[in-house]
PDB file of C-alpha atoms and ligand atoms in Angstrom:
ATOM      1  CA  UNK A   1     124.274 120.642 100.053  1.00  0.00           C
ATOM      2  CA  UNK A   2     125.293 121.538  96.455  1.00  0.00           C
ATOM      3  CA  UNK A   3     124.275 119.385  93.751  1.00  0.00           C
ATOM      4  CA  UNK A   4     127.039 116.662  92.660  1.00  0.00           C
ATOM      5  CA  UNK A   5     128.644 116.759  89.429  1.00  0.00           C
ATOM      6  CA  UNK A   6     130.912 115.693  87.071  1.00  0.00           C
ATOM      7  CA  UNK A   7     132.390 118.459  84.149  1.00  0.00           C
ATOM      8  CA  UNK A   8     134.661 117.233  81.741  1.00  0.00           C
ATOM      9  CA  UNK A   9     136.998 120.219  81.125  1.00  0.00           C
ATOM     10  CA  UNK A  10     138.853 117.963  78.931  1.00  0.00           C
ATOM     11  CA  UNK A  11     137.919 115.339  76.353  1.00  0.00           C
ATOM     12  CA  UNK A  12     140.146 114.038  73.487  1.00  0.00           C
ATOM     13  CA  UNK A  13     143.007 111.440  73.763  1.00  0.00           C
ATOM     14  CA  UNK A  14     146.733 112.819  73.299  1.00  0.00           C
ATOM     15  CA  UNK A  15     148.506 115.583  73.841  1.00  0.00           C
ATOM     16  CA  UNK A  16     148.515 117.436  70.602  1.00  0.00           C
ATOM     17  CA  UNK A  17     146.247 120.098  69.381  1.00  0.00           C
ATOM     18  CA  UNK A  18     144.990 120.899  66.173  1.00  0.00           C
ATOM     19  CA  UNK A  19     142.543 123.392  64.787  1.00  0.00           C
ATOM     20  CA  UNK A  20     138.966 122.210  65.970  1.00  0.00           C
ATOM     21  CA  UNK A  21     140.299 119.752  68.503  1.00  0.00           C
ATOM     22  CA  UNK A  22     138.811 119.470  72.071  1.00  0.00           C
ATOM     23  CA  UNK A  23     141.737 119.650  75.033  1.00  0.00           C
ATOM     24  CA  UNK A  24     143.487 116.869  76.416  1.00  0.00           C
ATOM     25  CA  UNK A  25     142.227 115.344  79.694  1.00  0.00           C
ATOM     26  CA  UNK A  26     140.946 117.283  82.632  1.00  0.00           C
ATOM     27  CA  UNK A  27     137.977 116.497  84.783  1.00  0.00           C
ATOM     28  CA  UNK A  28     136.091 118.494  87.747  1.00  0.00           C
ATOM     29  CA  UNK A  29     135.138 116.187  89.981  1.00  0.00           C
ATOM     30  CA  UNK A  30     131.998 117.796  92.448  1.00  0.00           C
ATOM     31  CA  UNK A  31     130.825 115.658  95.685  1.00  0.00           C
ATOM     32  CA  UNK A  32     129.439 116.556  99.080  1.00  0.00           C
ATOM     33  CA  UNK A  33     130.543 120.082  98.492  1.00  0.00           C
ATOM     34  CA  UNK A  34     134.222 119.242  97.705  1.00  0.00           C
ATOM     35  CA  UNK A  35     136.132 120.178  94.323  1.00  0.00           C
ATOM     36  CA  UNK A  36     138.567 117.461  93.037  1.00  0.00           C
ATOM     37  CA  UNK A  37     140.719 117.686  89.828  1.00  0.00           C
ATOM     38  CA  UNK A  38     141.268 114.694  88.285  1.00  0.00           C
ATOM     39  CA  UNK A  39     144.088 114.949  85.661  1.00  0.00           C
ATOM     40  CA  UNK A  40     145.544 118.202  84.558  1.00  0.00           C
ATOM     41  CA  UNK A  41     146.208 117.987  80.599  1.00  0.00           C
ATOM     42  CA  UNK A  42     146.440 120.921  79.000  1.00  0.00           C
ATOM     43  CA  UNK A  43     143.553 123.984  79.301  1.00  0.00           C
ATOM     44  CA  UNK A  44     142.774 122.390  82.548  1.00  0.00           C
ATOM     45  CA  UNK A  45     143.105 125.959  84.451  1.00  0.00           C
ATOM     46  CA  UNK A  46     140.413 127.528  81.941  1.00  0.00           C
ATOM     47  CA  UNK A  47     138.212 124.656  82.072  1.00  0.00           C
ATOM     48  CA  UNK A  48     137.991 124.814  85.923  1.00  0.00           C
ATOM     49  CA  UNK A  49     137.387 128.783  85.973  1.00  0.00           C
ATOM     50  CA  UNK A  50     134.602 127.995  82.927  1.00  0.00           C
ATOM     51  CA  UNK A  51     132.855 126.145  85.734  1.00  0.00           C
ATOM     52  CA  UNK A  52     133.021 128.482  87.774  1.00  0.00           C
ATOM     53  CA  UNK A  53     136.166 127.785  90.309  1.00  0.00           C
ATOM     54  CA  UNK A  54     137.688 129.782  92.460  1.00  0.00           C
ATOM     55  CA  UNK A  55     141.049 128.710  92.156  1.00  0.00           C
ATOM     56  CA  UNK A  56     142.433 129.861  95.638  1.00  0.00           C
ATOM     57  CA  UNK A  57     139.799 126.905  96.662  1.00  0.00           C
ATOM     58  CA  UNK A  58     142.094 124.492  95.115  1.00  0.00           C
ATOM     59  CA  UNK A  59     142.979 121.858  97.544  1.00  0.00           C
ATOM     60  CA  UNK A  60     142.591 118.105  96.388  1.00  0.00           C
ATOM     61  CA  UNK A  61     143.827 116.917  92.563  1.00  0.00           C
ATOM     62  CA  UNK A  62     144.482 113.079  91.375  1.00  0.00           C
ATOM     63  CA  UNK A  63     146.627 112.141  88.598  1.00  0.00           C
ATOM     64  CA  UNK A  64     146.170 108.680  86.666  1.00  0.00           C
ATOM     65  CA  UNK A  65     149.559 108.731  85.095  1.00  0.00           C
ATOM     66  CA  UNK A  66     152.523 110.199  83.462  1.00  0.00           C
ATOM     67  CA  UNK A  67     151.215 110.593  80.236  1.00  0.00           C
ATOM     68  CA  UNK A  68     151.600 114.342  79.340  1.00  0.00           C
ATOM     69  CA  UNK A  69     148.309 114.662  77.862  1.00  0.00           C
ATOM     70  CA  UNK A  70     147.090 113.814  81.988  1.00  0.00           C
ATOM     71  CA  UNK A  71     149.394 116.306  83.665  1.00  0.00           C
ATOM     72  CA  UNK A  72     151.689 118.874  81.737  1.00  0.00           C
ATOM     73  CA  UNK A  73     149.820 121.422  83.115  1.00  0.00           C
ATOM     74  CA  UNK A  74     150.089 120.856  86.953  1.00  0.00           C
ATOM     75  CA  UNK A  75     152.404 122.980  87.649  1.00  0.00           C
ATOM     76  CA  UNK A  76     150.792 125.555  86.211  1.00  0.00           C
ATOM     77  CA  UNK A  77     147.696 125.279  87.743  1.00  0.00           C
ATOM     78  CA  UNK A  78     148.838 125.287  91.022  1.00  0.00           C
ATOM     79  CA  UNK A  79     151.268 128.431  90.275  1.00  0.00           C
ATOM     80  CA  UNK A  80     148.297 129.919  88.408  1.00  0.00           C
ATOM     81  CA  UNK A  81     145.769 129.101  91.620  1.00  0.00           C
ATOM     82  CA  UNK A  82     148.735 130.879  93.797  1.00  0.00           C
ATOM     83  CA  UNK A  83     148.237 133.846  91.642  1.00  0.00           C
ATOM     84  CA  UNK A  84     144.817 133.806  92.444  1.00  0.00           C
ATOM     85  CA  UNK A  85     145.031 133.744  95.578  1.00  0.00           C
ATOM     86  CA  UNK A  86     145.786 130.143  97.113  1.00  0.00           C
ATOM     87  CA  UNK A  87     147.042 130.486 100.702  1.00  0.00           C
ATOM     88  CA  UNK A  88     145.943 126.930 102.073  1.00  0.00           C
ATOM     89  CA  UNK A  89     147.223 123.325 101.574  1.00  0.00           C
ATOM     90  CA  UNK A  90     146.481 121.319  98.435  1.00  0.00           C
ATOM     91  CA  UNK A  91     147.099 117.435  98.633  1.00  0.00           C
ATOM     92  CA  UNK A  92     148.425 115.746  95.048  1.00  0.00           C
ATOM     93  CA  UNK A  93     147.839 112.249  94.851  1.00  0.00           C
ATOM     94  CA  UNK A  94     149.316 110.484  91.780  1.00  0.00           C
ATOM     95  CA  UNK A  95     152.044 107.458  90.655  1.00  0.00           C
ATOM     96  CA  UNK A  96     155.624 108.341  91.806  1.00  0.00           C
ATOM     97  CA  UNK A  97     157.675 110.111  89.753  1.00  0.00           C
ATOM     98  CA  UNK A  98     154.951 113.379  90.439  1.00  0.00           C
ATOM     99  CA  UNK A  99     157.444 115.095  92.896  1.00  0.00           C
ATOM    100  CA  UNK A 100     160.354 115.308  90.512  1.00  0.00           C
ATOM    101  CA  UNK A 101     158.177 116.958  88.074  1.00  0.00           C
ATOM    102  CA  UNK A 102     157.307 119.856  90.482  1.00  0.00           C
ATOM    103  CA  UNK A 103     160.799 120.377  91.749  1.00  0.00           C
ATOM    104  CA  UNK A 104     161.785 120.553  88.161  1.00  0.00           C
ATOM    105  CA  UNK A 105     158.742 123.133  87.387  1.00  0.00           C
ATOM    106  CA  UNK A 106     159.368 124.981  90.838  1.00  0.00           C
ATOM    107  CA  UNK A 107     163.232 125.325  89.066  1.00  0.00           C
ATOM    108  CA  UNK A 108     161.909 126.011  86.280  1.00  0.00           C
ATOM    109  CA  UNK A 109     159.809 129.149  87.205  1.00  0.00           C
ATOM    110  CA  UNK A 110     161.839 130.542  90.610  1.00  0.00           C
ATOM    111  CA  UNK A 111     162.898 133.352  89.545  1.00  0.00           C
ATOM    112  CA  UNK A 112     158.990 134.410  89.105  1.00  0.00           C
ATOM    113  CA  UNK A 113     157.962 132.447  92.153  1.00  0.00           C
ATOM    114  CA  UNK A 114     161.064 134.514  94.152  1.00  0.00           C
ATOM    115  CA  UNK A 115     159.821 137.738  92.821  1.00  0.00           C
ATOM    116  CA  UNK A 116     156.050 136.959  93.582  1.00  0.00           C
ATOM    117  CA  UNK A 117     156.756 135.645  97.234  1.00  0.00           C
ATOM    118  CA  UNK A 118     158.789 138.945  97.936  1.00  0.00           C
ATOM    119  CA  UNK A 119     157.601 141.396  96.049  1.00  0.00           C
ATOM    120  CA  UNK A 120     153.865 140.475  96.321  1.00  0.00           C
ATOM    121  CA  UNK A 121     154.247 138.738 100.027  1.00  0.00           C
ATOM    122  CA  UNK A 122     153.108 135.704  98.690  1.00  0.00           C
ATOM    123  CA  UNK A 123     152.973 132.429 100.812  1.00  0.00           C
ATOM    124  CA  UNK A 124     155.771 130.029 100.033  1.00  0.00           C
ATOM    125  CA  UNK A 125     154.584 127.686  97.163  1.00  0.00           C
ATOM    126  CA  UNK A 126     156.422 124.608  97.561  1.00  0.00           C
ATOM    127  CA  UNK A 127     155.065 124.619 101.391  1.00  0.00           C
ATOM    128  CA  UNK A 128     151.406 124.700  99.907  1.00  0.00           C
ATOM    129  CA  UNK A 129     151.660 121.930  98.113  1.00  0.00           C
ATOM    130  CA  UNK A 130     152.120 118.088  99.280  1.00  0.00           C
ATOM    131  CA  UNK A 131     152.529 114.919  96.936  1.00  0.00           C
ATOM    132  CA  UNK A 132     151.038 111.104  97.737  1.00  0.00           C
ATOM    133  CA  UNK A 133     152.164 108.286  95.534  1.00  0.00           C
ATOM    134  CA  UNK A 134     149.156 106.367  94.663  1.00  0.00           C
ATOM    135  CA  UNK A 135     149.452 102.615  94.640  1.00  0.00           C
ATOM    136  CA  UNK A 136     146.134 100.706  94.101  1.00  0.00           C
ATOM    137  CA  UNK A 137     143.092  99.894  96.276  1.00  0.00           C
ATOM    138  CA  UNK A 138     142.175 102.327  98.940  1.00  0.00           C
ATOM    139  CA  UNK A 139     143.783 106.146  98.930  1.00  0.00           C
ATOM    140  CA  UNK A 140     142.064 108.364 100.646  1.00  0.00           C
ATOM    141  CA  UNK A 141     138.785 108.655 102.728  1.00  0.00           C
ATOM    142  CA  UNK A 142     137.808 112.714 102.837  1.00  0.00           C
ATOM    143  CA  UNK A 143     134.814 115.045 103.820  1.00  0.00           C
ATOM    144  CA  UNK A 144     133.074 111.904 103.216  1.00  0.00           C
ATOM    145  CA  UNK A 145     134.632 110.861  99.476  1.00  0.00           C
ATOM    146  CA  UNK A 146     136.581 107.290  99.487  1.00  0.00           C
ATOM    147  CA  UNK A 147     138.670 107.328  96.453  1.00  0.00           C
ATOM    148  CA  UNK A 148     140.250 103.963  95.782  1.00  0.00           C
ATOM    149  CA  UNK A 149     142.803 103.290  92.748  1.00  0.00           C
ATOM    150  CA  UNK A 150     143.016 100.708  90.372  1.00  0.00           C
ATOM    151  CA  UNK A 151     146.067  99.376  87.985  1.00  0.00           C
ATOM    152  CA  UNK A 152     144.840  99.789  84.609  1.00  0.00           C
ATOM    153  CA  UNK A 153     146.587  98.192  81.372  1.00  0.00           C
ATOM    154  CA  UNK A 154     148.767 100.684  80.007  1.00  0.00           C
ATOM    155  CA  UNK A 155     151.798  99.631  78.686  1.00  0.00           C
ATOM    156  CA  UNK A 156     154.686 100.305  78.526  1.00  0.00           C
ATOM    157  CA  UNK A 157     153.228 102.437  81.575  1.00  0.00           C
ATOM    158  CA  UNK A 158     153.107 100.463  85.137  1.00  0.00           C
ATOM    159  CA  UNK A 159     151.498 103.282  87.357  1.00  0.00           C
ATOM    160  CA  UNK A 160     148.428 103.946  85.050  1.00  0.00           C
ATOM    161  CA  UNK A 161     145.167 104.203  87.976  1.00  0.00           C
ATOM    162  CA  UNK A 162     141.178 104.502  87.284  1.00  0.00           C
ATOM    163  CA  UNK A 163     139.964 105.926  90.590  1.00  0.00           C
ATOM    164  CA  UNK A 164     136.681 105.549  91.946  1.00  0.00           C
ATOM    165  CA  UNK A 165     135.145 108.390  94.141  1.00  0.00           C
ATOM    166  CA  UNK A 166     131.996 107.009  96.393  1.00  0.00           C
ATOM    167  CA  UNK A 167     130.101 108.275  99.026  1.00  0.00           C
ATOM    168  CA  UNK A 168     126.763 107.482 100.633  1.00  0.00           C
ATOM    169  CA  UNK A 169     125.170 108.919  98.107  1.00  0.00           C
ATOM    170  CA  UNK A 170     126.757 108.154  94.418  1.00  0.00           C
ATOM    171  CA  UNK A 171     129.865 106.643  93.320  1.00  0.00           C
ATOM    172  CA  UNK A 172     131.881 107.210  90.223  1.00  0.00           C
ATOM    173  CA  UNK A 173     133.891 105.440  88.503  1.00  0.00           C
ATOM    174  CA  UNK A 174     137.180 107.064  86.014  1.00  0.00           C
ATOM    175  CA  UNK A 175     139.121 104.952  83.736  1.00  0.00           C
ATOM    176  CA  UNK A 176     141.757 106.458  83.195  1.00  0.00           C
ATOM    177  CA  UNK A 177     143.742 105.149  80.049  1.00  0.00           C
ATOM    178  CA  UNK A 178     143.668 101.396  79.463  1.00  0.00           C
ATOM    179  CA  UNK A 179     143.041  98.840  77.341  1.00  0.00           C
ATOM    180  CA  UNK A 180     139.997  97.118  78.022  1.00  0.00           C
ATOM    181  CA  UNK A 181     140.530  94.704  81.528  1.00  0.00           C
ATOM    182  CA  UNK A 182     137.629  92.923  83.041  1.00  0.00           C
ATOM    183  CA  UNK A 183     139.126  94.507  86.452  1.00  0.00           C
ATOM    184  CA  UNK A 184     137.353  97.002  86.008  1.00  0.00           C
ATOM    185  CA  UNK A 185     134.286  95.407  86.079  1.00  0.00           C
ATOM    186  CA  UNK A 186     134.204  94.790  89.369  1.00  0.00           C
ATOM    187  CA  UNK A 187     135.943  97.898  90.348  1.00  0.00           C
ATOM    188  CA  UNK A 188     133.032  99.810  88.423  1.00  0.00           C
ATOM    189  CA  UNK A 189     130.166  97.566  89.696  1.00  0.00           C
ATOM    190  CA  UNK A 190     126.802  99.293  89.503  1.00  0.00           C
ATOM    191  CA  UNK A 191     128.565 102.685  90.052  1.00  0.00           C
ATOM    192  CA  UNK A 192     125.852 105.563  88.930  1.00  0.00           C
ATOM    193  CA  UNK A 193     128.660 106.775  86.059  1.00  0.00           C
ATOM    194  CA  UNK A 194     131.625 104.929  84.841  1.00  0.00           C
ATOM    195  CA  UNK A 195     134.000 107.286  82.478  1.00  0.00           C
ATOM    196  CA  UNK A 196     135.615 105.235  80.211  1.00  0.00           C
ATOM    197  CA  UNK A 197     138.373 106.093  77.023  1.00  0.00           C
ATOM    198  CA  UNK A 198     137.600 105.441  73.758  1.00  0.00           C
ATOM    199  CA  UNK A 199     138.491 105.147  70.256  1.00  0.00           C
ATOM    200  CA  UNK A 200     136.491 104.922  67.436  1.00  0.00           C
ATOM    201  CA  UNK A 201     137.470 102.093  65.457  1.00  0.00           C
ATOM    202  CA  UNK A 202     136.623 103.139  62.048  1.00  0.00           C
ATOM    203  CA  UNK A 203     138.119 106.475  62.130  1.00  0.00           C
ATOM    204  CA  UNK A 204     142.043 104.791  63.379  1.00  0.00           C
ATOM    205  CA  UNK A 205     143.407 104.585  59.639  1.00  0.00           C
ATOM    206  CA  UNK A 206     142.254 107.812  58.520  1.00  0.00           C
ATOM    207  CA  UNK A 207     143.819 109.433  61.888  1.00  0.00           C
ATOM    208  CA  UNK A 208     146.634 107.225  61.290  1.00  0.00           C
ATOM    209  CA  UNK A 209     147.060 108.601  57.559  1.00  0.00           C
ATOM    210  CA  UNK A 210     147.108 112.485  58.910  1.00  0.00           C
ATOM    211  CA  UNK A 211     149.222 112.230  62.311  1.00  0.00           C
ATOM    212  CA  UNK A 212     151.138 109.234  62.249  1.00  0.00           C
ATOM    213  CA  UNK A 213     154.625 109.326  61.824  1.00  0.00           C
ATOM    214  CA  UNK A 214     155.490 106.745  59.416  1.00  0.00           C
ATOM    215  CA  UNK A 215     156.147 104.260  61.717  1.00  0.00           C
ATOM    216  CA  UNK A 216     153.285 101.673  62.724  1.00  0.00           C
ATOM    217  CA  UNK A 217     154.634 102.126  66.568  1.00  0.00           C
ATOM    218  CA  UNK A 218     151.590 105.283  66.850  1.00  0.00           C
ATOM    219  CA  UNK A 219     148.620 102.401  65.924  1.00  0.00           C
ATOM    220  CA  UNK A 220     150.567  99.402  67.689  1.00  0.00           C
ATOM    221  CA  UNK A 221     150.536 101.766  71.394  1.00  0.00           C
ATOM    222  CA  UNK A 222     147.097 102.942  70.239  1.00  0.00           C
ATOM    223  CA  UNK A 223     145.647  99.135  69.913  1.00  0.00           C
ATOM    224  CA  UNK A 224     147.601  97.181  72.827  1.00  0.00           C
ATOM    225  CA  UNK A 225     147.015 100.547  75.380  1.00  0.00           C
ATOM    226  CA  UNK A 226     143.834 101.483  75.029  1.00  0.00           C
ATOM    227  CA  UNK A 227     140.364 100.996  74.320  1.00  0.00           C
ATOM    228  CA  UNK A 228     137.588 100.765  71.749  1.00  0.00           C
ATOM    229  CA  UNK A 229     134.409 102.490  72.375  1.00  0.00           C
ATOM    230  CA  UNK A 230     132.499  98.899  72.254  1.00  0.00           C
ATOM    231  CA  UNK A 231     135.088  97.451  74.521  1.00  0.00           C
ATOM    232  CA  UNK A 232     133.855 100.640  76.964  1.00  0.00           C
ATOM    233  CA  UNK A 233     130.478  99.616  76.583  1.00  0.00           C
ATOM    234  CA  UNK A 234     130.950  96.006  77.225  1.00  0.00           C
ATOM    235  CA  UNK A 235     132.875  96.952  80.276  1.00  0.00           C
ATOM    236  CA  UNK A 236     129.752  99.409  81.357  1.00  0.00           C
ATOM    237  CA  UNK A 237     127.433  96.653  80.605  1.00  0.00           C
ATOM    238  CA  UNK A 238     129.603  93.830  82.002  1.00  0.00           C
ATOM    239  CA  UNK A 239     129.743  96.284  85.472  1.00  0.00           C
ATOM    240  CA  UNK A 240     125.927  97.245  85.411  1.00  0.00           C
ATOM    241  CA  UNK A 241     126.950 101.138  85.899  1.00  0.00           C
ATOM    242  CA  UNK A 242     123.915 103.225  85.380  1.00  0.00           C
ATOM    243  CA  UNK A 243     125.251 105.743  82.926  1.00  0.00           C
ATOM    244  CA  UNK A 244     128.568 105.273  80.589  1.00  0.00           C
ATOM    245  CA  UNK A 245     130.309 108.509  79.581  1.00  0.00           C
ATOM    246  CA  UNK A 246     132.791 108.509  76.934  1.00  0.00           C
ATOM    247  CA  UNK A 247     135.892 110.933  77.032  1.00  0.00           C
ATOM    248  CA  UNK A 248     139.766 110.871  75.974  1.00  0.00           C
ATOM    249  CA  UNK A 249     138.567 110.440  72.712  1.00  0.00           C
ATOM    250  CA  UNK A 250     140.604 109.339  69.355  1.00  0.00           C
ATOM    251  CA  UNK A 251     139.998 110.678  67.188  1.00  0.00           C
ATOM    252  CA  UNK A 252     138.386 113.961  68.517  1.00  0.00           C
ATOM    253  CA  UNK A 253     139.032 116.350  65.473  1.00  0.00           C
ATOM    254  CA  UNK A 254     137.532 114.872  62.522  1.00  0.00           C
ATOM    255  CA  UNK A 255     134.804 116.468  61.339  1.00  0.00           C
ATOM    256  CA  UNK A 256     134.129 113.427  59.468  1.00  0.00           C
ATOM    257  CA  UNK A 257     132.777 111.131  62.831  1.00  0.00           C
ATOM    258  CA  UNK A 258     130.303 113.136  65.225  1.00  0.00           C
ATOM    259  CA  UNK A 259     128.225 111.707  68.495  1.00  0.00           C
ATOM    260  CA  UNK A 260     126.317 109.666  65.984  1.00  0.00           C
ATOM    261  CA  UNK A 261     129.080 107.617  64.903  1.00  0.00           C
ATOM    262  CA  UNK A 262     130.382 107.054  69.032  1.00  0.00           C
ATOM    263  CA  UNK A 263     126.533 106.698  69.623  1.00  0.00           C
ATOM    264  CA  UNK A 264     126.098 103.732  66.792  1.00  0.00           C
ATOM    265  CA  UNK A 265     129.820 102.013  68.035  1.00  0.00           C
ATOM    266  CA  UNK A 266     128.667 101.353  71.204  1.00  0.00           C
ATOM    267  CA  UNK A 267     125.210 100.769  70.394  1.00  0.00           C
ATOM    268  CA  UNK A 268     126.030  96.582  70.070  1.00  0.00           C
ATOM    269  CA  UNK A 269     126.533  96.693  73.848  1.00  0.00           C
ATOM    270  CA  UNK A 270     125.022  99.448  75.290  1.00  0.00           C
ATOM    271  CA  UNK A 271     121.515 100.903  75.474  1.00  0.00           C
ATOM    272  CA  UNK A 272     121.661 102.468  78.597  1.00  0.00           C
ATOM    273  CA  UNK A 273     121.992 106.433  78.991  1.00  0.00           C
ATOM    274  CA  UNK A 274     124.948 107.611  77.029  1.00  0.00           C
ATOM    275  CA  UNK A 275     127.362 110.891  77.089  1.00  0.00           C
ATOM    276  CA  UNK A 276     129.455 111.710  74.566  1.00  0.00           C
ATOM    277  CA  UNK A 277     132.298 113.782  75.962  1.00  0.00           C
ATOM    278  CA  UNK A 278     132.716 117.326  74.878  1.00  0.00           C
ATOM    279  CA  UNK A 279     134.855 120.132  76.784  1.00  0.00           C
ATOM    280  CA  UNK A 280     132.972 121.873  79.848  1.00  0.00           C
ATOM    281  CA  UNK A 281     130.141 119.040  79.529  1.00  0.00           C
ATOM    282  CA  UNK A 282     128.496 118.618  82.711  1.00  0.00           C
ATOM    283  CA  UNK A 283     126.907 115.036  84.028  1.00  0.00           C
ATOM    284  CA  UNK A 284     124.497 115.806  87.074  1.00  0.00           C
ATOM    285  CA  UNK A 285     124.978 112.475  89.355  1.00  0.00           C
TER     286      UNK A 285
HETATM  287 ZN1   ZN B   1     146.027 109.795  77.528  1.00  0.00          ZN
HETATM  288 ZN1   ZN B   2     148.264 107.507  78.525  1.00  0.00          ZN
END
């Protein structure tokens, strides 16, 4: 059996890019032999062939929520993965509202998808692909995975889901966005790696200074929706999860905070084994 793994193909919070920013969320998700994509921000089809994917093996990807920075490239990852090949199932598991977006992206792109099927004898797309809406507790139990979902605090988002991946071997734990919630705790308890948001709390004003809009409505959704990177470490301590990783990082393009400055945020909390989320990282489990 191949070794299990987490890579994080994406790390930083939000959808928009800058020079020197890391790519918004995306996550290879490795266990018992099985590849699972969990989110599909932006760069997510590079950052699965960087690991190495073959992405006619595409077959099982979550969603946490509709946030683009979590899925505006879905649709092109599975048109991309049909390119490449893809000629079996793939099951999409994510809040409602997921199946509108892929009629609208099917619309979007048929007259390439009519050419492709015809003049290429491709198989037909839309019959490849199914969608589950995800409500929370248990989803799905497969090749030995159970992934279960979990309401996170999100607002003014309702279906916002961490998901937890265990099997008799490791389990995993995925925050998705939220602010912090002592739910989690327990849905996280003594998991081997709990991947948790964060924002570095020092580095918010000067962020706020060079993206905001001139509204305070940025810095009010980034304070009452997500998290702190000591509010991540009190939930990893809080849970007793053997190894915290942080990722969906804010800021993630200042050159002015490194790992150092995550490292001594959570420090208070924390002093168990620590990752700092870059793109492509890989966590052995
Ligand atoms: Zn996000
Ligand atoms: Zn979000």
């Amino acid at each position: 059996m191949t070794q299990d793994y987490i890579a994080l193909l994406g790390t930083k919070g939000g959808p928009a890019i800058r020079p020197g920013s890391s790519m918004p969320t995306s996550n290879l998700v490795c266990l018992n032999g099985q590849q699972i994509v969990l989110d599909c921000g932006l760069g997510v089809t590079r950052g699965l062939v960087d690991q190495g994917m073959q992405l006619k093996d595409l077959s099982l990807i979550f969603i946490s929520h509709l946030h683009s920075d979590h899925y505006l490239e879905l649709g092109s990852l599975l048109h991309t993965a049909w390119t490449a090949g893809l000629k079996t199932p793939v099951d999409v598991y994510g809040p409602d509202g997921l199946d509108t977006y892929w009629a609208g992206f099917l619309a979007a792109m048929k007259a390439d998808i009519d050419l492709r099927t015809e003049d290429e004898g491709r198989p037909d797309l839309k019959a490849l692909v199914t969608f589950h809406v995800v409500d929370a507790g248990e989803v799905v139990t497969h090749a030995g995975i159970t992934i279960s979902a979990l309401r996170t605090e999100h607002p003014p988002l309702i279906d916002c889901f961490a998901y937890s991946f265990k099997t008799d071997k490791t389990h995993v734990v995925f925050s998705g966005d939220t602010a912090p919630i002592t739910a989690l705790e327990d849905f996280a308890r003594e998991a081997d790696l709990l991947i948790h948001e964060a924002m570095l709390e020092t580095a918010l004003p000067a962020l706020m200074a060079r993206v905001g809009n001139g509204s305070d409505k940025l810095m009010a959704h980034w304070l009452r929706s997500h998290s702190f990177a000591h509010d991540a470490a009190k939930v990893a301590k809080n849970a007793d999860v053997k190894r915290l990783a942080l990722s969906h990082l804010i800021p993630s393009d200042d050159p002015t905070y490194g790992v150092q400055d995550w490292q001594s945020a959570v420090a208070p909390e924390w002093d168990g084994p620590l990752t700092v989320g870059h793109d492509g990282i890989k966590i052995d489990l």
